[in-house]
Coordinates of C-alpha atoms and ligand atoms in Angstrom, one line a residue:
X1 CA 48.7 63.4 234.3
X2 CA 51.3 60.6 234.2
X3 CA 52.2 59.1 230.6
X4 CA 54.4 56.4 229.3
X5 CA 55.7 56.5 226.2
X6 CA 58.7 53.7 224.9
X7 CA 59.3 51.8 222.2
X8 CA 61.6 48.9 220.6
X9 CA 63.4 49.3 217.0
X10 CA 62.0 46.5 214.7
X11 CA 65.6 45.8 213.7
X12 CA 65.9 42.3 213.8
X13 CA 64.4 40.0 216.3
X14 CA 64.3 41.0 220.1
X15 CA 66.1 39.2 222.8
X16 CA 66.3 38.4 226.4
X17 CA 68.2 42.2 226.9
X18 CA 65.1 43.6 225.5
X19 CA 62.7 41.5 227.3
X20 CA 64.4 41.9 230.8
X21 CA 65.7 45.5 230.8
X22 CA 62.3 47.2 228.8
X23 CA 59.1 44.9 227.6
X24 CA 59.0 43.0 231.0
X25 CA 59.0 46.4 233.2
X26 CA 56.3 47.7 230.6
X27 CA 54.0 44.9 231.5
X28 CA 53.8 45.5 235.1
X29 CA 53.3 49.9 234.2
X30 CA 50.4 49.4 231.8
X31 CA 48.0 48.8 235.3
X32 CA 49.6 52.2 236.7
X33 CA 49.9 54.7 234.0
X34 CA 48.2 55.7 230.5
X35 CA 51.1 54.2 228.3
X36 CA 51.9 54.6 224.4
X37 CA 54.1 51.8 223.4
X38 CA 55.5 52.2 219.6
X39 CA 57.7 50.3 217.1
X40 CA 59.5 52.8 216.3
X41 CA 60.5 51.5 212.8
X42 CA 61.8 55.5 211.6
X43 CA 64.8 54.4 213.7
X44 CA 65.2 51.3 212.0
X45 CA 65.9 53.0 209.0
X46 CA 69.1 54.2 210.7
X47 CA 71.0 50.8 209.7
X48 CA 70.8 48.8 206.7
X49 CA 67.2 47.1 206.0
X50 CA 65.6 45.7 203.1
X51 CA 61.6 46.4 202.8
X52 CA 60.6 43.1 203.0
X53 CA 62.4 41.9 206.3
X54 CA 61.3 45.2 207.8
X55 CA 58.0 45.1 207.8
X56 CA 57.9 41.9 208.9
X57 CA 60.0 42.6 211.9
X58 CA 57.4 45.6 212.7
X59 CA 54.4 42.6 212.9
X60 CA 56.9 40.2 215.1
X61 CA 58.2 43.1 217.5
X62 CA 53.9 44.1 217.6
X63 CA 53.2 40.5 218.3
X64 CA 56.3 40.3 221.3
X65 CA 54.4 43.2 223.0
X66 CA 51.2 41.3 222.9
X67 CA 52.5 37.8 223.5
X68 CA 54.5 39.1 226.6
X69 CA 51.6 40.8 228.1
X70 CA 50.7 44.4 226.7
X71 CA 47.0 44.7 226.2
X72 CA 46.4 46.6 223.2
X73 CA 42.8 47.4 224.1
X74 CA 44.2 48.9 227.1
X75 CA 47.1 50.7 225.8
X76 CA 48.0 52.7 222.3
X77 CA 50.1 50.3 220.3
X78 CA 51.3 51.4 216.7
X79 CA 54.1 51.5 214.7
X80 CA 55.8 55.2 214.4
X81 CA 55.7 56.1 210.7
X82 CA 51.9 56.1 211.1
X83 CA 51.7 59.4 212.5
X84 CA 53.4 61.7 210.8
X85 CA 53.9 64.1 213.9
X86 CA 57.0 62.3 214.9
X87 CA 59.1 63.1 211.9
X88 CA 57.6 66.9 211.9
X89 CA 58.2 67.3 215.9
X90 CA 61.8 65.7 215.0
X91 CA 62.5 68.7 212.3
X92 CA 61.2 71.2 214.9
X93 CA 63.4 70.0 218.1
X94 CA 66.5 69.7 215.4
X95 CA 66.2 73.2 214.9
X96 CA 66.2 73.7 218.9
X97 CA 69.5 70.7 219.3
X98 CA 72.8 72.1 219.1
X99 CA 75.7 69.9 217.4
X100 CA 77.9 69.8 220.4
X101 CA 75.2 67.8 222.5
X102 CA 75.0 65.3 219.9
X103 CA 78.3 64.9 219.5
X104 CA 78.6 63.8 223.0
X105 CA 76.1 60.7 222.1
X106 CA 77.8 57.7 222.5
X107 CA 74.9 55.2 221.1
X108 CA 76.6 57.2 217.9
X109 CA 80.2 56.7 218.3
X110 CA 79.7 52.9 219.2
X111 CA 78.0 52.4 216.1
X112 CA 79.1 54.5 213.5
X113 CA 82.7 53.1 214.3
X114 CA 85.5 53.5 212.4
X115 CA 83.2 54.6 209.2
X116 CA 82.3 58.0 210.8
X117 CA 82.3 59.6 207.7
X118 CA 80.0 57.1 205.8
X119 CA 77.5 57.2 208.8
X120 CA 74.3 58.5 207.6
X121 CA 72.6 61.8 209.0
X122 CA 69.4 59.8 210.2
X123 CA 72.0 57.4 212.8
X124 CA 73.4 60.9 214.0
X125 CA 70.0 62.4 215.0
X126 CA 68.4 59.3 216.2
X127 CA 68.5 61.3 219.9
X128 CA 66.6 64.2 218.3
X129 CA 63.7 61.5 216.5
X130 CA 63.5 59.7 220.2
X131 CA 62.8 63.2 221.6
X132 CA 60.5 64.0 219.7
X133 CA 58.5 60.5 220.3
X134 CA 58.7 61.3 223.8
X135 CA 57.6 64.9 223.8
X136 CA 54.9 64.9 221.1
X137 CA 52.7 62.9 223.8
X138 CA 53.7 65.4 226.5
X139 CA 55.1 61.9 227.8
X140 CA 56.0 62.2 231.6
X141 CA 57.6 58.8 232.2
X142 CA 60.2 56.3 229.9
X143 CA 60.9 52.8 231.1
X144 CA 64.1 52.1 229.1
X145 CA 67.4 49.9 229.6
X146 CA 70.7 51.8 230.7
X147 CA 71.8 52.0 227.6
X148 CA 69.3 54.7 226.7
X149 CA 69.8 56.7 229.7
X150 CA 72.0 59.7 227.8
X151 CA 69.3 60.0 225.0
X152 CA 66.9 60.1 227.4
X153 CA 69.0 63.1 229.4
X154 CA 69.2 64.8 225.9
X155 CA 65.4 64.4 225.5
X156 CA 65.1 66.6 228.9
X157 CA 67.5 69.4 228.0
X158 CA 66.0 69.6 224.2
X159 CA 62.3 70.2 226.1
X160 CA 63.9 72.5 228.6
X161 CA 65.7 74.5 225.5
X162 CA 62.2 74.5 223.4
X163 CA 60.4 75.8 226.7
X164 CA 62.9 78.6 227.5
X165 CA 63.2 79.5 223.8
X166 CA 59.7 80.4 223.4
X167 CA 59.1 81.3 227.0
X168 CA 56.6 78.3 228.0
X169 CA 56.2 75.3 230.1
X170 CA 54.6 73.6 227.1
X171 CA 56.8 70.1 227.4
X172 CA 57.3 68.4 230.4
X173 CA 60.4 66.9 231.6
X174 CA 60.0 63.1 230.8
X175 CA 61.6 60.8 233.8
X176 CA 63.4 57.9 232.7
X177 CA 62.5 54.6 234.5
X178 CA 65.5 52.4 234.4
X179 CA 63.9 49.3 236.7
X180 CA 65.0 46.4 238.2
X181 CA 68.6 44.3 238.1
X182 CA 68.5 43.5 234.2
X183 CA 68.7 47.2 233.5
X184 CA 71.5 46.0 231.0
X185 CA 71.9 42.2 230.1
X186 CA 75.7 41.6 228.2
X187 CA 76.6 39.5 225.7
X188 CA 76.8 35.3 226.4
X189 CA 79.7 35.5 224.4
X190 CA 81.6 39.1 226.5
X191 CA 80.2 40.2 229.9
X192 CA 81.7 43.7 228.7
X193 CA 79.5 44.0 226.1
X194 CA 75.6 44.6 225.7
X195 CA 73.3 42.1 224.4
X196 CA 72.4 43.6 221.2
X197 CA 70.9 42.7 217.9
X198 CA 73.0 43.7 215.6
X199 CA 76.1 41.3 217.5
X200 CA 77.0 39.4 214.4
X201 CA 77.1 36.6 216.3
X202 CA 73.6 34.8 217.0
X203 CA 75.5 32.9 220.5
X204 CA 75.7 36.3 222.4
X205 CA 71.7 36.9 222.6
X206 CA 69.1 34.1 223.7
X207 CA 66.0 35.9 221.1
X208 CA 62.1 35.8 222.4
X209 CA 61.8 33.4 219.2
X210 CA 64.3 30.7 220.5
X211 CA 63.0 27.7 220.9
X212 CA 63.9 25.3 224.2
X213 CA 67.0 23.8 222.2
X214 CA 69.0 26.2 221.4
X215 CA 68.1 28.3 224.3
X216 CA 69.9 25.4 226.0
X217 CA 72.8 25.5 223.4
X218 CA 73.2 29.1 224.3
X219 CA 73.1 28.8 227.8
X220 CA 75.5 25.6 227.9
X221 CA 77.9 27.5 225.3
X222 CA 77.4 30.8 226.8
X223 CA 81.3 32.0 228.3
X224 CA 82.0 31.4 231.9
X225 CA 84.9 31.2 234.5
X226 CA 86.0 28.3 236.1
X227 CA 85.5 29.1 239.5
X228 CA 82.1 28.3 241.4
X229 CA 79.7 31.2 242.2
X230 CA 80.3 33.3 245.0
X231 CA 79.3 34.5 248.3
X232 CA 78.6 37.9 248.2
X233 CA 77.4 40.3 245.3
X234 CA 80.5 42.4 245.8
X235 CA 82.2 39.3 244.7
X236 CA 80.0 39.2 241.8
X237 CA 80.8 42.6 240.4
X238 CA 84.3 41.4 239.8
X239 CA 83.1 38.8 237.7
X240 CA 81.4 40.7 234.2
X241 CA 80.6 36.9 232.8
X242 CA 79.3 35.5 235.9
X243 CA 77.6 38.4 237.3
X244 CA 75.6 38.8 233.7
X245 CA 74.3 35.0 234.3
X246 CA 73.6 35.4 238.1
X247 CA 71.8 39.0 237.0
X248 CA 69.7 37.2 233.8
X249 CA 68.7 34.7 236.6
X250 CA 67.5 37.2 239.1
X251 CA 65.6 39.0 236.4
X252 CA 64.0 36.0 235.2
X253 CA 62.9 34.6 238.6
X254 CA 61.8 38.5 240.3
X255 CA 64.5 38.2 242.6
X256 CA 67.8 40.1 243.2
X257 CA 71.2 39.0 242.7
X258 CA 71.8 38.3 246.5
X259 CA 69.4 36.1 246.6
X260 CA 69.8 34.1 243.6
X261 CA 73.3 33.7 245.2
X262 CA 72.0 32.7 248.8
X263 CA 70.4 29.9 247.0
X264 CA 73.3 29.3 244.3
X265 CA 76.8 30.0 246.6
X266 CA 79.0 27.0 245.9
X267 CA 77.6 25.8 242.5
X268 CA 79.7 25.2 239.5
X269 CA 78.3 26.5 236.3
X270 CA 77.8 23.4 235.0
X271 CA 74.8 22.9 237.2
X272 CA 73.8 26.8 237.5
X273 CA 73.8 27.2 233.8
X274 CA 71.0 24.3 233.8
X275 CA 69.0 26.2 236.4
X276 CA 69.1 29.2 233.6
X277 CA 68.2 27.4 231.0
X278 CA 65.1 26.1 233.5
X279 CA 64.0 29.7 234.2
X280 CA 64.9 30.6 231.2
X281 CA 62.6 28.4 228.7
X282 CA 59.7 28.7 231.6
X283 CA 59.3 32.0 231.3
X284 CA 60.1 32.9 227.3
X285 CA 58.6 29.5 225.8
X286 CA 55.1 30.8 226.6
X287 CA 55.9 34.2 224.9
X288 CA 57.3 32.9 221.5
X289 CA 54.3 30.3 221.8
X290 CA 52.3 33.4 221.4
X291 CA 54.2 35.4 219.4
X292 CA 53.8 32.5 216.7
X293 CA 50.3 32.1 217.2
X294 CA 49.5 35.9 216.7
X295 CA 51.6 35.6 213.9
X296 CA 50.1 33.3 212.1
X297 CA 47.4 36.0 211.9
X298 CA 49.2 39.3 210.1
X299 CA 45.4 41.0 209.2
X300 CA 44.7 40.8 213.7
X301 CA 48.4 42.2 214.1
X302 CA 47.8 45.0 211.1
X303 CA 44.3 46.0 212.9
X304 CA 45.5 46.1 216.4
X305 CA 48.4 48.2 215.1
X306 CA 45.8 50.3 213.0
X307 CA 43.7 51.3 216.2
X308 CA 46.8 52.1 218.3
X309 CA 47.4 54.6 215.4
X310 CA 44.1 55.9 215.3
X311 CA 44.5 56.8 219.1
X312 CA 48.0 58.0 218.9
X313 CA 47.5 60.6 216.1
X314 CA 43.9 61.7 218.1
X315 CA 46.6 63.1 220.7
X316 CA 50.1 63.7 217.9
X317 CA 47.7 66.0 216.1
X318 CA 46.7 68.0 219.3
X319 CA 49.9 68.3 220.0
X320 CA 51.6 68.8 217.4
X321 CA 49.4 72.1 216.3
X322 CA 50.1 73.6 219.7
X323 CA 53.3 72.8 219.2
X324 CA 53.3 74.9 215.5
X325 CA 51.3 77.7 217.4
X326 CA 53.8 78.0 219.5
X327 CA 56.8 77.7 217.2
X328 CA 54.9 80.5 214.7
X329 CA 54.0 78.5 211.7
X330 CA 50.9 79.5 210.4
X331 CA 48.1 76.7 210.2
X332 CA 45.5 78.4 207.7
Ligands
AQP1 N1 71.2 44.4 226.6 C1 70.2 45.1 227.1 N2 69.9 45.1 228.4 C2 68.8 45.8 228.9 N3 68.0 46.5 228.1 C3 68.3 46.6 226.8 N4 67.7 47.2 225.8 C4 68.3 46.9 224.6 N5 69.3 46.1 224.9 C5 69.4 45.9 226.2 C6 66.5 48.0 225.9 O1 65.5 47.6 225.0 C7 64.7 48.7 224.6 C8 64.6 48.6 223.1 O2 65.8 48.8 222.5 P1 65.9 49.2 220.9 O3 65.4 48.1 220.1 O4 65.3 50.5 220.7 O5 67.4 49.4 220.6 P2 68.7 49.2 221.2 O6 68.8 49.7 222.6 O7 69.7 49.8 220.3 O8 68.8 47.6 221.3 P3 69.7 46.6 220.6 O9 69.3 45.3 220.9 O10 71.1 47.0 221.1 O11 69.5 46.9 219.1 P4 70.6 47.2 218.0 O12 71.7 46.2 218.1 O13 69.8 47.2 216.8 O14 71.1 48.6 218.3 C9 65.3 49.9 225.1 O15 64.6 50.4 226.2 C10 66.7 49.5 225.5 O16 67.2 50.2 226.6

């Protein structure tokens, strides 16, 4: 049986990156597969929080997946730290992780920094916690963004070391599904760097909550070159600034890069940038719309979150006593 499983962190609001390289594809799976989606607010206690912001971020990042199309009749949606067999199956698959393999992590290096040292045990074994939200749904398929592709090749080796430790073919190998051009949207503000939450500044992400204005600001500010767009996608490539508009575009508007560029060859920015901001406010206007309306109603977002839970722990709980059986704790 094929299963999704993916989820956002509720760090922060989520942006255009998130939209185009994860939410967007997830919308178009829920008609082909059995899919879990999850706010996986355990990993958002990885970075600083306060109590208050975060659970309100876990009801706007809920009502994002409803307002941009999941059906959460349809589908399990819940938050993480509902079912407890997450942080157990994490414990377990720790125990089966060896240090070199996360040291290779990057997602770590990046944000740890310079503070290595102050970096708190939870940030260095977010691979091991995404694992085990993966595997403790026997999850066969993960549509992520790029930037998620190593945790997601960790997440295969630590179900191949569980299975050939204890000599079964319990977990399967989860496939990561990295669709589409906007498989990692950069910065407005650096074409090298990924659009991310937790930039400090608030002009290198266009959010789902933005409203028309200042998607326009964004867009209009966003950095650029002076030269009109090019020809060819080769071209392109050269271009980290350019090609991230051209690729946001193409995203936005289901096409690909080439042909945004058959259409666009020629243009200054000036006048493609206003084409963006067209597509752009079109498509994500109707989503924070939404996202505002179902927000205006927290008990509907804390029920719909409630039954995803319900469902999710029916199959966590299966699991995860197979999963002790196996391991050799004793349930009595
Ligand atoms: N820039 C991006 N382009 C394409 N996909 C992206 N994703 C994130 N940024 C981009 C994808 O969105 C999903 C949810 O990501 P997440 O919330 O779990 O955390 P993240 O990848 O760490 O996202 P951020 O925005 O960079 O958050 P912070 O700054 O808090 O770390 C994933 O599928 C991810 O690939």
């Amino acid at each position: 049986m094929n299963r999704i499983f993916s989820g956002m962190q509720p760090t922060r609001q989520l942006h255009l990156g998130n939209y185009l390289g994860a939410l967007k594809n997830w919308v178009a799976l829920q008609n082909e597969y059995e899919c879990i989606f999850c706010v996986v607010d355990l990993h958002a206690l990885t970075i600083e929080h306060k109590p208050e912001v975060l659970r309100e971020n876990i009801r706007e990042v809920t009502a994002a997946y409803v307002a941009a199309g999941i059906d959460p009749e349809k589908n399990i949606l819940f938050n993480q730290s509902t079912v407890t067999g997450h942080a157990e199956l994490n414990w377990i698959l720790a125990c089966h992780t060896p240090l070199g393999w996360l040291n290779r992590m990057t997602q770590f290096k990046e944000k740890a920094g310079k503070h290595r040292e102050n970096a708190v045990l939870g940030l260095y074994s977010y691979p091991t916690l995404m694992a085990a939200d993966i595997l403790l749904y026997k999850a066969t398929h993960v549509p992520v963004g790029e930037d998620q592709k190593q945790h997601l090749e960790l997440a295969r080796d630590i179900a191949g070391a569980f299975n050939r430790y204890y000599g079964v073919e319990f977990f399967p190998q989860p496939e990561p599904q990295i669709m589409g051009e906007a498989t990692r949207i950069m910065s407005l503000r650096d074409g090298t760097k990924k659009m991310s939450k937790s930039d400090e500044s608030d002009y290198s992400r266009i959010n789902l909550t933005d409203d028309a204005d200042t998607i326009a600001l964004k867009v209009r500010k966003a950095k650029t070159d002076p030269e009109p767009l090019p020809e060819t996608v080769e071209d392109l490539e050269k271009r980290p600034e350019a090609d991230n508009l051209v690729t946001i575009y193409a995203a936005l508007t289901d096409s690909s890069r080439a042909q945004v560029l058959a259409q666009h060859a020629g243009s200054q920015f000036s006048a493609f940038k206003g084409a963006l901001v067209d597509v752009a406010v079109s498509k994500l206007s109707p989503i924070s719309a939404e996202m505002n309306r179902l927000l205006s109603d927290k008990a509907e977002i804390d029920r719909i979150l409630k039954k995803g839970s319900d469902r999710a722990n029916e199959i966590a709980a299966k699991n995860m006593d197979a999963i002790k059986d196996i391991v050799g704790l004793l349930r009595p």
